[in-house]
């Protein structure tokens, strides 16, 4: 793994991989400690909220086990990242345009093979992935829980949003994933923020977030920022059944307004000079656990 990471660093230093592209790309990983907290719904609708601001957005389904972004978008991807890794397609050929102003890339089992690529395969993939560098925002919907793919996505992204709900099991699992991310990853510059989904009031969201933030600070000596909450609302379930994102079905609903506020807060935070797809790939290859 270390040799492959070094190879990729060298490859991405090549002008052909797009390192000289000065365009900054904010790369966000959205994850959770358990399934069923609405993580994918948040990822999809956050992407649409960004698109409504006029941003160029790419949404990547990084849940390699139970990919379902395409279900919420009601699209059937013919190709995925695996086709790029296998030299069957170029990156531009697997990107799907959607009716919501965002582009979508199906993940399949693509990223899981990167660690075993040859130098030639790495060079090809790095060049293809670098073609995403014109995007303003790349949002990665990771799998729930802890897997190597999840931790690598989180370690490589500019920001990680941990989604939880007021349910006790979700709160416990949110703390659990934050603990693993902050204690077992080599990247000590993680930018983890907390998003509380399905709340019934702003006070509930604040109370849940403060509980987690306090415990994380006390036992892990790490500061987690509360980025905001999303209301529990019947419109969300209705949109899922219709396979249409709630930001598109009802942009004035409470959940939609919440996500607009969250995106506004995100946009107020500055991007580092190394926020780009080339640096993401470098960190992805080296973002393994200490184990």
Coordinates of N, CA, C and O in Angstrom, one line a residue, residues 1-14 17 19 111 114-115 117-130 152 156 277-287:
X1 N 0.8 -1.2 0.0 CA 0.0 0.0 0.0 C 0.9 1.3 0.0 O 0.6 2.2 -0.7
X2 N 1.9 1.3 0.8 CA 2.8 2.4 0.9 C 3.5 2.7 -0.5 O 3.6 3.8 -0.9
X3 N 3.9 1.6 -1.1 CA 4.6 1.7 -2.4 C 3.6 2.3 -3.4 O 4.0 3.1 -4.2
X4 N 2.4 1.8 -3.4 CA 1.4 2.3 -4.3 C 1.1 3.8 -4.1 O 0.9 4.5 -5.0
X5 N 1.1 4.2 -2.8 CA 0.8 5.6 -2.5 C 1.9 6.4 -3.0 O 1.7 7.5 -3.6
X6 N 3.2 6.0 -2.9 CA 4.3 6.7 -3.4 C 4.3 6.8 -4.9 O 4.6 7.9 -5.5
X7 N 3.9 5.7 -5.5 CA 3.8 5.8 -7.0 C 2.7 6.8 -7.4 O 2.9 7.5 -8.4
X8 N 1.6 6.8 -6.7 CA 0.6 7.7 -7.1 C 1.0 9.2 -6.9 O 0.7 10.1 -7.7
X9 N 1.7 9.4 -5.8 CA 2.2 10.8 -5.5 C 3.1 11.2 -6.7 O 3.0 12.4 -7.2
X10 N 3.9 10.3 -7.2 CA 4.8 10.7 -8.3 C 4.0 10.9 -9.5 O 4.3 11.9 -10.3
X11 N 3.0 10.1 -9.8 CA 2.2 10.2 -11.0 C 1.4 11.5 -11.0 O 1.3 12.2 -12.0
X12 N 0.9 11.9 -9.8 CA 0.1 13.1 -9.7 C 0.9 14.3 -9.7 O 0.4 15.4 -9.9
X13 N 2.2 14.2 -9.6 CA 3.1 15.3 -9.7 C 3.4 15.6 -11.2 O 3.9 16.7 -11.5
X14 N 2.9 14.8 -12.1 CA 3.1 14.9 -13.5 C 2.1 15.9 -14.0 O 1.0 16.0 -13.6
X17 N -1.5 14.9 -15.2 CA -2.5 14.6 -14.3 C -3.3 15.8 -13.8 O -4.3 15.7 -13.1
X19 N -2.1 18.7 -12.2 CA -1.7 19.3 -11.0 C -1.7 20.8 -11.2 O -1.9 21.6 -10.2
X111 N -13.3 1.8 -6.1 CA -12.2 2.3 -5.3 C -11.6 1.2 -4.5 O -10.4 1.3 -4.2
X114 N -8.2 0.1 -6.1 CA -7.1 1.0 -6.3 C -5.8 0.5 -5.6 O -4.7 0.7 -6.2
X115 N -5.9 0.0 -4.4 CA -4.7 -0.4 -3.7 C -3.9 -1.5 -4.4 O -2.7 -1.6 -4.1
X117 N -3.6 -1.7 -7.8 CA -3.3 -1.4 -9.2 C -1.8 -1.4 -9.5 O -1.0 -1.1 -8.6
X118 N -1.5 -1.7 -10.8 CA -0.1 -1.6 -11.2 C 0.2 -0.1 -11.5 O -0.7 0.7 -11.5
X119 N 1.4 0.2 -11.7 CA 1.8 1.6 -12.0 C 1.1 2.1 -13.2 O 0.6 3.2 -13.2
X120 N 1.0 1.3 -14.3 CA 0.3 1.7 -15.5 C -1.2 2.0 -15.2 O -1.7 2.9 -15.7
X121 N -1.8 1.1 -14.4 CA -3.2 1.3 -14.1 C -3.4 2.6 -13.3 O -4.4 3.3 -13.5
X122 N -2.5 2.8 -12.3 CA -2.6 4.0 -11.5 C -2.5 5.3 -12.4 O -3.2 6.2 -12.2
X123 N -1.5 5.3 -13.3 CA -1.4 6.4 -14.2 C -2.6 6.7 -15.0 O -3.1 7.9 -15.1
X124 N -3.2 5.7 -15.5 CA -4.4 5.8 -16.3 C -5.5 6.4 -15.4 O -6.2 7.4 -15.8
X125 N -5.7 5.8 -14.3 CA -6.8 6.2 -13.4 C -6.6 7.6 -12.9 O -7.6 8.4 -12.8
X126 N -5.4 7.9 -12.5 CA -5.1 9.2 -12.0 C -5.4 10.3 -13.0 O -6.0 11.4 -12.7
X127 N -5.0 10.1 -14.3 CA -5.3 11.0 -15.3 C -6.8 11.2 -15.5 O -7.3 12.3 -15.7
X128 N -7.5 10.0 -15.5 CA -9.0 10.1 -15.7 C -9.7 10.8 -14.5 O -10.6 11.6 -14.7
X129 N -9.3 10.5 -13.3 CA -9.9 11.1 -12.1 C -9.6 12.6 -12.1 O -10.4 13.4 -11.6
X130 N -8.4 13.0 -12.5 CA -8.1 14.4 -12.5 C -9.0 15.2 -13.4 O -9.1 16.4 -13.3
X152 N -10.9 5.6 4.2 CA -10.0 6.2 3.2 C -10.7 7.4 2.5 O -10.1 8.5 2.3
X156 N -9.3 11.4 3.0 CA -8.9 12.1 1.8 C -9.7 13.4 1.6 O -9.2 14.3 1.0
X277 N -8.7 17.6 -6.8 CA -8.8 16.1 -6.9 C -7.5 15.4 -6.9 O -7.4 14.2 -6.4
X278 N -6.4 16.0 -7.3 CA -5.1 15.4 -7.3 C -4.7 15.1 -5.8 O -4.2 14.0 -5.5
X279 N -4.9 16.1 -5.0 CA -4.5 15.9 -3.6 C -5.4 14.9 -2.9 O -5.0 14.2 -2.0
X280 N -6.7 14.9 -3.3 CA -7.6 13.9 -2.8 C -7.1 12.5 -3.1 O -7.1 11.6 -2.2
X281 N -6.6 12.3 -4.3 CA -6.1 10.9 -4.6 C -4.9 10.6 -3.8 O -4.7 9.4 -3.4
X282 N -4.0 11.6 -3.6 CA -2.8 11.3 -2.8 C -3.2 10.9 -1.4 O -2.7 9.9 -0.9
X283 N -4.1 11.6 -0.8 CA -4.5 11.3 0.6 C -5.3 10.0 0.6 O -5.2 9.3 1.6
X284 N -6.1 9.7 -0.4 CA -6.8 8.5 -0.4 C -5.9 7.3 -0.3 O -6.2 6.3 0.4
X285 N -4.8 7.3 -1.1 CA -3.9 6.2 -1.1 C -3.2 6.1 0.2 O -2.8 5.0 0.6
X286 N -3.0 7.2 0.9 CA -2.2 7.1 2.2 C -3.1 7.1 3.4 O -2.6 7.0 4.5
X287 N -4.4 7.2 3.2 CA -5.3 7.4 4.3 C -5.8 6.1 4.9 O -7.0 5.8 5.1

